[in-house]
Coordinates of C-alpha atoms and ligand atoms in Angstrom, one line a residue:
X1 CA 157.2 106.0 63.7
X2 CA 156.7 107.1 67.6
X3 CA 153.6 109.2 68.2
X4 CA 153.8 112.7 67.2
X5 CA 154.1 114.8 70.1
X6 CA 154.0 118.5 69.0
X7 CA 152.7 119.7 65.9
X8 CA 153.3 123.3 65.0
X9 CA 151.0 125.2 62.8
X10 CA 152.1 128.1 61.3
X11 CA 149.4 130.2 59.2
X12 CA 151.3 131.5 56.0
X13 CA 150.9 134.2 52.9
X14 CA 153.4 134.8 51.0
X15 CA 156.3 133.4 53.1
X16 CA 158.4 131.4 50.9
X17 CA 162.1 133.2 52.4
X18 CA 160.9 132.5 56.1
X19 CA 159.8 129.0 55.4
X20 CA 163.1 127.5 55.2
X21 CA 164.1 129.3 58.2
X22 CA 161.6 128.8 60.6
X23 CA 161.6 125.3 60.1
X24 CA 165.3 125.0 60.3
X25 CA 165.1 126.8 63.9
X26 CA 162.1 124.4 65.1
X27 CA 164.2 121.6 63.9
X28 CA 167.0 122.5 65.8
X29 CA 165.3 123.6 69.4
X30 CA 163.4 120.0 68.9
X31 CA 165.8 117.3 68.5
X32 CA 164.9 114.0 69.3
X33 CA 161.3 115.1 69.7
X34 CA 158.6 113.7 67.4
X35 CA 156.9 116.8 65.9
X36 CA 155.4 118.1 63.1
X37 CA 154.5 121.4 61.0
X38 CA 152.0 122.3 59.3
X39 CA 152.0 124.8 57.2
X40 CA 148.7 126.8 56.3
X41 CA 148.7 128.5 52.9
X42 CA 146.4 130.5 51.5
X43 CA 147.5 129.6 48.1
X44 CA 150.4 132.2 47.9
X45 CA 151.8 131.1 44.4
X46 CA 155.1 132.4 45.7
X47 CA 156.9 128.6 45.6
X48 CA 155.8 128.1 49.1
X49 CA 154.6 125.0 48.2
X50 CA 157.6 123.6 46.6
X51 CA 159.8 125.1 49.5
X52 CA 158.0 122.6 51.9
X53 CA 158.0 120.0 49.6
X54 CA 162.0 120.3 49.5
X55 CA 161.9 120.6 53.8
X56 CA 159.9 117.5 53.7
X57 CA 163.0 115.6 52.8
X58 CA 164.4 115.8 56.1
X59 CA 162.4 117.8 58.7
X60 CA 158.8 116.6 59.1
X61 CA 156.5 119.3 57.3
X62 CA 153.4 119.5 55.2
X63 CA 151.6 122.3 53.6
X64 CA 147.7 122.5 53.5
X65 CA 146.9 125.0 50.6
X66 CA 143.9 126.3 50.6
X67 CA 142.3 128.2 47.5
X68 CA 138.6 128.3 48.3
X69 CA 139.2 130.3 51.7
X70 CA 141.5 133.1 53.3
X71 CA 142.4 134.6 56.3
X72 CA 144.7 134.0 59.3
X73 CA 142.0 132.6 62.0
X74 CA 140.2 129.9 59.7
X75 CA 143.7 128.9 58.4
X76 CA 144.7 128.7 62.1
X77 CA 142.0 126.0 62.5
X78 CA 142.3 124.5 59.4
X79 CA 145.4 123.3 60.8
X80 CA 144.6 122.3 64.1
X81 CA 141.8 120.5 62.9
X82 CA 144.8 118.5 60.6
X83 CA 147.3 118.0 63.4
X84 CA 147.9 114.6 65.1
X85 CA 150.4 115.3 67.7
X86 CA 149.3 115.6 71.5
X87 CA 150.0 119.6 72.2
X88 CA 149.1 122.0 69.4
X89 CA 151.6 125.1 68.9
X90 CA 150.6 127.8 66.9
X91 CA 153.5 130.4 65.7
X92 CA 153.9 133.2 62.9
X93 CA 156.2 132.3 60.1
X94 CA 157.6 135.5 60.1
X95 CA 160.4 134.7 62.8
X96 CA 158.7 136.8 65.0
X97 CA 157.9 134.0 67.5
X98 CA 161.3 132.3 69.1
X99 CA 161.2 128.1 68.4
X100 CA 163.2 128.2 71.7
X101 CA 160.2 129.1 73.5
X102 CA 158.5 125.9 72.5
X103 CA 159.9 122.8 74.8
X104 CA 159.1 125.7 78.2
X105 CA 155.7 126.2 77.1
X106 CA 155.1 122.4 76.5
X107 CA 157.0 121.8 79.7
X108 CA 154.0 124.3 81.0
X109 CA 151.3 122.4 79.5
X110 CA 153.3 118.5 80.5
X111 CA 153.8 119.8 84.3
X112 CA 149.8 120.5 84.3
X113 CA 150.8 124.2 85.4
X114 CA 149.3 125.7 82.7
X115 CA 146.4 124.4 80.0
X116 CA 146.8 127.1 77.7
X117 CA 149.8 128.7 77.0
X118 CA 151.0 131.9 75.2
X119 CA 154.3 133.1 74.4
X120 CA 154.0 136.7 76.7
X121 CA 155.7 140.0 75.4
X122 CA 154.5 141.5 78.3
X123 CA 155.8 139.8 81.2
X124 CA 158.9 139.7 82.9
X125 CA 161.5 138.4 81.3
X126 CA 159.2 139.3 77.9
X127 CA 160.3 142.1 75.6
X128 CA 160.3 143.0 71.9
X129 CA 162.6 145.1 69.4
X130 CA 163.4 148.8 71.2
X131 CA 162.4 150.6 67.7
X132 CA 158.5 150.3 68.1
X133 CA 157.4 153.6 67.3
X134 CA 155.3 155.3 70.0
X135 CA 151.9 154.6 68.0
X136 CA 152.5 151.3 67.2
X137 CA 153.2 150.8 70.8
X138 CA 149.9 152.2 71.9
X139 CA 148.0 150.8 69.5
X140 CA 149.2 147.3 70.8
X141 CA 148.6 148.6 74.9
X142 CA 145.5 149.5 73.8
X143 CA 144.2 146.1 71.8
X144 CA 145.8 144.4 74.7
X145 CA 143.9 146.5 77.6
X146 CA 140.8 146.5 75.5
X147 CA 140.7 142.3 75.9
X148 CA 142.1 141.9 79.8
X149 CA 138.7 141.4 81.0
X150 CA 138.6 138.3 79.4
X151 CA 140.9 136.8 80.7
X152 CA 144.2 136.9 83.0
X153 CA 146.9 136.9 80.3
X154 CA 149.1 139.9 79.8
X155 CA 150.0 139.4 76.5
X156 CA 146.3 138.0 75.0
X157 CA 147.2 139.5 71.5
X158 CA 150.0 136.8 71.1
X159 CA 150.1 134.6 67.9
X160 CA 151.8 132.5 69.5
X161 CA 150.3 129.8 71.8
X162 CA 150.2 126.1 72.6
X163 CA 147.3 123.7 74.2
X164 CA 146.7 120.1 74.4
X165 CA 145.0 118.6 71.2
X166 CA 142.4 117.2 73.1
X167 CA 141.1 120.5 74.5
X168 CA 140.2 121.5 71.4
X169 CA 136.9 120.2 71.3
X170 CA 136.0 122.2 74.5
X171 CA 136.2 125.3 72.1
X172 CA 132.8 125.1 71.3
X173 CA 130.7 128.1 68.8
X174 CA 133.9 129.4 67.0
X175 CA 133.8 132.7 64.9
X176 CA 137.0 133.2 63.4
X177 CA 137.3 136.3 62.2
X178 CA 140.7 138.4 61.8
X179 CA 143.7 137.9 63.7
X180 CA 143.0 136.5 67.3
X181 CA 142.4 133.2 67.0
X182 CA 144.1 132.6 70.2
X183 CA 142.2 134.8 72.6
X184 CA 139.0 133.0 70.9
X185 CA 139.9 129.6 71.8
X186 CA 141.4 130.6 75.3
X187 CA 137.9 132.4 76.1
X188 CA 135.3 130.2 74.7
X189 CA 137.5 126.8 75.1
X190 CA 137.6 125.3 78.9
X191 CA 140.8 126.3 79.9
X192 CA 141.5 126.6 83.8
X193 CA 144.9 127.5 84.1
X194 CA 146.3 129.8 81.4
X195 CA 150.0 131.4 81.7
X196 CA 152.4 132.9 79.9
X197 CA 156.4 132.1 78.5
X198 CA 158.0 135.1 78.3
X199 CA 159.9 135.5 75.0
X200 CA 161.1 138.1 72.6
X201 CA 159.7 139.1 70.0
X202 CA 161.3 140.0 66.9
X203 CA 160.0 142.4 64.4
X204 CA 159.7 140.5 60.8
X205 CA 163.0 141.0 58.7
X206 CA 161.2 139.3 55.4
X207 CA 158.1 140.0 53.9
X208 CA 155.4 141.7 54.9
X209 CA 152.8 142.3 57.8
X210 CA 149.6 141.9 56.5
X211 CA 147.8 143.9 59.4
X212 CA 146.2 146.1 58.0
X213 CA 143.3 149.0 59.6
X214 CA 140.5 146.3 58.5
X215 CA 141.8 143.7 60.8
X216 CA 142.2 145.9 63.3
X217 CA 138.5 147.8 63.2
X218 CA 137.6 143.4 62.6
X219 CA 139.3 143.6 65.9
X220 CA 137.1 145.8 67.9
X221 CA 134.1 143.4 66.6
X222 CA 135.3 140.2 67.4
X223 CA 135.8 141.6 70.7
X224 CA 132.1 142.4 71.3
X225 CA 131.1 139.0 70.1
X226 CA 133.9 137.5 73.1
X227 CA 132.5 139.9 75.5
X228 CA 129.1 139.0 74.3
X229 CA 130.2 135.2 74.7
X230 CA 131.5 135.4 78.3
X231 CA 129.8 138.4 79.7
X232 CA 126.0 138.5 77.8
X233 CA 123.8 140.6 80.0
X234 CA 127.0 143.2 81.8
X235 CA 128.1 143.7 77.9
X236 CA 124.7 144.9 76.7
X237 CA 124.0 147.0 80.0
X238 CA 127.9 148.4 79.3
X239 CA 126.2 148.8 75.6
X240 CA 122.7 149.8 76.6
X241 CA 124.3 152.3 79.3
X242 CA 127.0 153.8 76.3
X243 CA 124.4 154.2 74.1
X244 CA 121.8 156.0 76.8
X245 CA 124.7 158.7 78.2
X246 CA 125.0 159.4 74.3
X247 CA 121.3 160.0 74.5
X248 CA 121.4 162.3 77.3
X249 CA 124.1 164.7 75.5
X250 CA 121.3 165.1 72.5
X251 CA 118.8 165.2 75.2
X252 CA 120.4 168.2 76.9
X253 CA 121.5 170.2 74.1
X254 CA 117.8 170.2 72.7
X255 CA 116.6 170.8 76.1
X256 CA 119.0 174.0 75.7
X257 CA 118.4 174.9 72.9
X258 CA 114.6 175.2 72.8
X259 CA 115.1 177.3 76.2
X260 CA 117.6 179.6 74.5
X261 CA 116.8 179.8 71.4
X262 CA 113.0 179.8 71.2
X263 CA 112.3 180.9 74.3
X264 CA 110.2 177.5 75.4
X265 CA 110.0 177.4 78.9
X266 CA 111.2 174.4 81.1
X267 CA 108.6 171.5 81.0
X268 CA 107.5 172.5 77.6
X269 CA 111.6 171.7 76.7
X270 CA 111.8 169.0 78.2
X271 CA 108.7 167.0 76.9
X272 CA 110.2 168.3 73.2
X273 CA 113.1 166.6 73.8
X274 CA 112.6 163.4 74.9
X275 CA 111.5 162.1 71.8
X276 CA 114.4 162.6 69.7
X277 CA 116.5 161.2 72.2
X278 CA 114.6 158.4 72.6
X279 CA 114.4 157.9 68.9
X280 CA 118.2 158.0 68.6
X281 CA 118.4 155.7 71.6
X282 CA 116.2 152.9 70.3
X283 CA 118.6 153.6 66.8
X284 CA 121.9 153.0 68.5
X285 CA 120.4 150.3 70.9
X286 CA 119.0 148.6 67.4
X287 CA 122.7 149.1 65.8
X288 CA 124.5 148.4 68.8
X289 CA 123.7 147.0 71.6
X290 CA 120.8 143.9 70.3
X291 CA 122.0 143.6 66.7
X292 CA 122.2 139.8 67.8
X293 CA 118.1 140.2 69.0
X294 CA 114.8 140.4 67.1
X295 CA 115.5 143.0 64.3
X296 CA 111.7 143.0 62.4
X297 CA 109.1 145.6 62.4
X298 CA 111.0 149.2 62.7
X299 CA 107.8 150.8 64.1
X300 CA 106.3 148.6 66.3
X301 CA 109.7 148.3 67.6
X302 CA 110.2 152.5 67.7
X303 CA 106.6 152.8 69.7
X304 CA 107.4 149.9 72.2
X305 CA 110.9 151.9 72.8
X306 CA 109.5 155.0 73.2
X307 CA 106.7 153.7 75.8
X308 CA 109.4 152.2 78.2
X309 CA 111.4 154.8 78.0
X310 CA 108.4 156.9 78.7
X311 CA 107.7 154.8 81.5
X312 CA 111.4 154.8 82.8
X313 CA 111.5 158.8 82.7
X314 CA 108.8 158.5 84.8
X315 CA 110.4 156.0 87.7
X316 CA 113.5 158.5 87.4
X317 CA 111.4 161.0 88.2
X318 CA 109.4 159.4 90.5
X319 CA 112.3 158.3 92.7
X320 CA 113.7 161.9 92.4
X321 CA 110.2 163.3 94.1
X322 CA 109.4 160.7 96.5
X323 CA 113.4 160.8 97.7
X324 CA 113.7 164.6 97.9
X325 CA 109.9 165.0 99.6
X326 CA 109.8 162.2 102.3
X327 CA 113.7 161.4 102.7
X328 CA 115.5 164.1 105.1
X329 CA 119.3 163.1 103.9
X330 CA 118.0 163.4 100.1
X331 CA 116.4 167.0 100.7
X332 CA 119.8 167.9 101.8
X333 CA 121.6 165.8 99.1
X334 CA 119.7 166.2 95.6
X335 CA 122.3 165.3 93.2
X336 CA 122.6 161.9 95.4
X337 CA 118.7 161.6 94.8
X338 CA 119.0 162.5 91.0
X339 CA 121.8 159.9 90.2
X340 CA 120.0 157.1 91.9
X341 CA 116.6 158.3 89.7
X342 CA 119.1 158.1 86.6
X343 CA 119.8 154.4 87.8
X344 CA 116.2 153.2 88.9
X345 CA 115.0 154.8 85.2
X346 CA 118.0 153.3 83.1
X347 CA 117.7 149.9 85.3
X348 CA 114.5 149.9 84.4
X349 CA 114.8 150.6 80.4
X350 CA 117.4 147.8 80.4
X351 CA 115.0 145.4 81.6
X352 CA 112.1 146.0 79.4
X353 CA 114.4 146.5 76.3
X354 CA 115.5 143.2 77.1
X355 CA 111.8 141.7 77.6
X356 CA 110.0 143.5 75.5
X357 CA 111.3 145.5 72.8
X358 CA 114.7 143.6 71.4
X359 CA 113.5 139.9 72.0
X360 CA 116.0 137.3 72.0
X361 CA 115.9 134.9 68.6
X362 CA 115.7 131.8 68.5
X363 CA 118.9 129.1 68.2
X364 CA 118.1 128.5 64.6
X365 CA 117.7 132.3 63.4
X366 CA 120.5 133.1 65.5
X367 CA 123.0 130.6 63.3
X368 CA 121.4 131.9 59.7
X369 CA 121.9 135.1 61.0
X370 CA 125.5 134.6 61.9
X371 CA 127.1 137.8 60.3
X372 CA 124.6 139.2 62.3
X373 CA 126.6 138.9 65.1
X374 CA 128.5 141.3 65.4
Ligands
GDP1 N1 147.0 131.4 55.7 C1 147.0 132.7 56.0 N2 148.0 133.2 56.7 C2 148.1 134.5 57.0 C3 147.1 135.4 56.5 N3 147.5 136.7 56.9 C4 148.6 136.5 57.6 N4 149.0 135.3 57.6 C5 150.2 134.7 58.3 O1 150.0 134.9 59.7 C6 151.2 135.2 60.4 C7 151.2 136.6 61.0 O2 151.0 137.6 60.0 P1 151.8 138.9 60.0 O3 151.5 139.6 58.7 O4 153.2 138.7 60.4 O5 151.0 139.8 61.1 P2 151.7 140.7 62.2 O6 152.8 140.0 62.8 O7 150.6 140.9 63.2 O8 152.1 141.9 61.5 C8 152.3 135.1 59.3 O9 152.8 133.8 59.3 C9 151.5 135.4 58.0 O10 152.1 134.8 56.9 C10 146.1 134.9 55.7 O11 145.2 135.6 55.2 N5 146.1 133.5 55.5
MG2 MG1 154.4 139.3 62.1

């Protein structure tokens, strides 16, 4: 038997009517290429099993079916981790994802145009059925916009992708959680020169999606932990800087409040209200921001926050002065003076948060902590 060349794993739940199907339409788009499926189950009890079994007479597939694990990602790998051919292609089995699309993206990945590869709804020549409804549509956009920072792919949602084999050991600290095992392995693998086939993609006609909220709030967190991956310090200061404009709404409105409601006068306000927005600062930044950093000793922690931010509001405010005293084109532009305080104090914070109050873990914690992670 001639080396395998493409092995296709298809992650399935409940799939037995698109089985037959999609194997039918791989087998026809790859004639006289060695290939091979490999179906993923997560013990579906539907007759998948025997359905493949059946295939296996005459069109090279296997099922792997798993009872002691489920969900879409570790299946995903699971697979991968089983294949033997030279490019891996991962597809739905829902006949969402064309098999004609497969021998252009390989001829991607062959060519050495491309190292990764997914099958794009969202570039030219890409397109999918015209009866998305308005919500499902921006729900997609938004997923989709919410991952373009890491990396250059249009479509970077896409279940549908192909690498070489090889490459997979490149993908090193995998988290599979939820759906997008694909934007996983293209950011944390070593992949140079991803692109993107354009194809159609059809809406399922059996069966049904199994995306439900959950995956998609699972989303939003395996997001941070790929920002986190490829972007540590800018996706805690994006954190660290969410988290602190929070704080300065609660800031304000007791500042406010005290003035208009109890008469306090200015300074007396403002030293009230730095505390409980420095308390619900440290909170967030605990929840947030350094969940993945030292965790232990709530108060010692809650004083050490408190004193650099003490000392923070103080460099703000210092800057502010010593700008709008000694600088002639900050006495005549205050605001400028005031934002750059604001940065100088928040600048500041970051660092000693960083130092200081959320210490970084070491290796070994890190992995028992895993579910930390998020
Ligand atoms: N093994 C396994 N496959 C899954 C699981 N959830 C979904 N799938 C498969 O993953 C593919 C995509 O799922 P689908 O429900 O169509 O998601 P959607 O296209 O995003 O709505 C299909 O082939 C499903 O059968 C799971 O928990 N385990
Ligand atoms: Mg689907």
């Amino acid at each position: 038997m001639p080396d395998i060349k493409i092995s296709i794993v298809i992650p399935t739940y409940q799939e037995v009517i698109n089985i037959p199907l999609i194997c039918e339409q791989i087998n026809n788009h790859l004639t006289d290429i060695p290939f091979e499926i490999i179906f993923v189950d997560d013990n579906s009890q539907d007759g998948s099993s025997e359905a493949v079994a059946r295939i296996a007479e005459q069109i090279p597939a296997r099922i792997i079916v798993r009872t002691q694990e489920r969900g879409l990602s570790t299946a995903v790998i699971t697979g991968i981790e089983s294949a033997k051919g030279r490019y891996i292609v991962v597809m739905d089995c829902d006949l969402s994802h064309p098999a004609s699309a497969i021998l252009p993206i390989i001829d991607k990945l062959e060519s050495g145009q491309n190292d990764f590869v997914v099958g794009s709804r969202y570039i030219e020549g890409g397109s999918f059925d015209d009866d998305w409804g308005f919500f499902r549509l921006l729900n997609s956009k938004i997923a989709t916009w919410l991952a373009l920072p890491l990396c250059h792919i249009k479509d970077p949602m896409s279940g549908f992708f192909a690498f070489e084999r090889q490459q997979f050991e490149t993908c090193a600290h995998l988290t599979p959680t939820g759906y997008k095992i694909g934007l996983e392995i293209m950011v944390k693998g070593e992949f140079s020169k991803p692109g993107e086939q354009p194809i159609h993609f059809k809406d399922r006609e059996h069966g049904e999606s199994k995306l439900s909220l959950k995956e998609q709030l699972l989303y939003l967190r395996h997001l941070r932990r790929l920002y986190r991956f490829k972007y540590p310090v800018t996706s805690e200061f994006a954190q660290f800087g969410l988290v602190g404009g929070t704080g300065f709404v609660i800031d304000s409105l007791i500042y406010f409040a005290l003035q208009a409601f109890f008469g306090l006068g200015h300074n007396f306000s403002r030293a009230i209200s730095f505390w409980p927005a420095a308390t619900w600062n440290w909170f967030w930044n605990r929840t947030i921001t350094f969940t993945h950093r030292e965790k232990s000793n709530h108060l010692r922690q809650w004083l050490s926050f408190l004193a650099t931010s003490l000392a923070g509001f103080v460099m703000n405010f210092g800057t502010y002065t010593t700008l709008t005293s000694y600088v002639p084109f900050f006495i005549d532009n205050k605001f400028i003076a005031l934002i750059l305080g604001v940065l100088v104090g928040m600048g500041f914070n970051f660092m000693m948060a960083r130092i200081f109050v959320f210490k970084e873990l070491e290796e070994e914690i890190l992995e028992e902590e895993k579910d930390y992670h998020y």
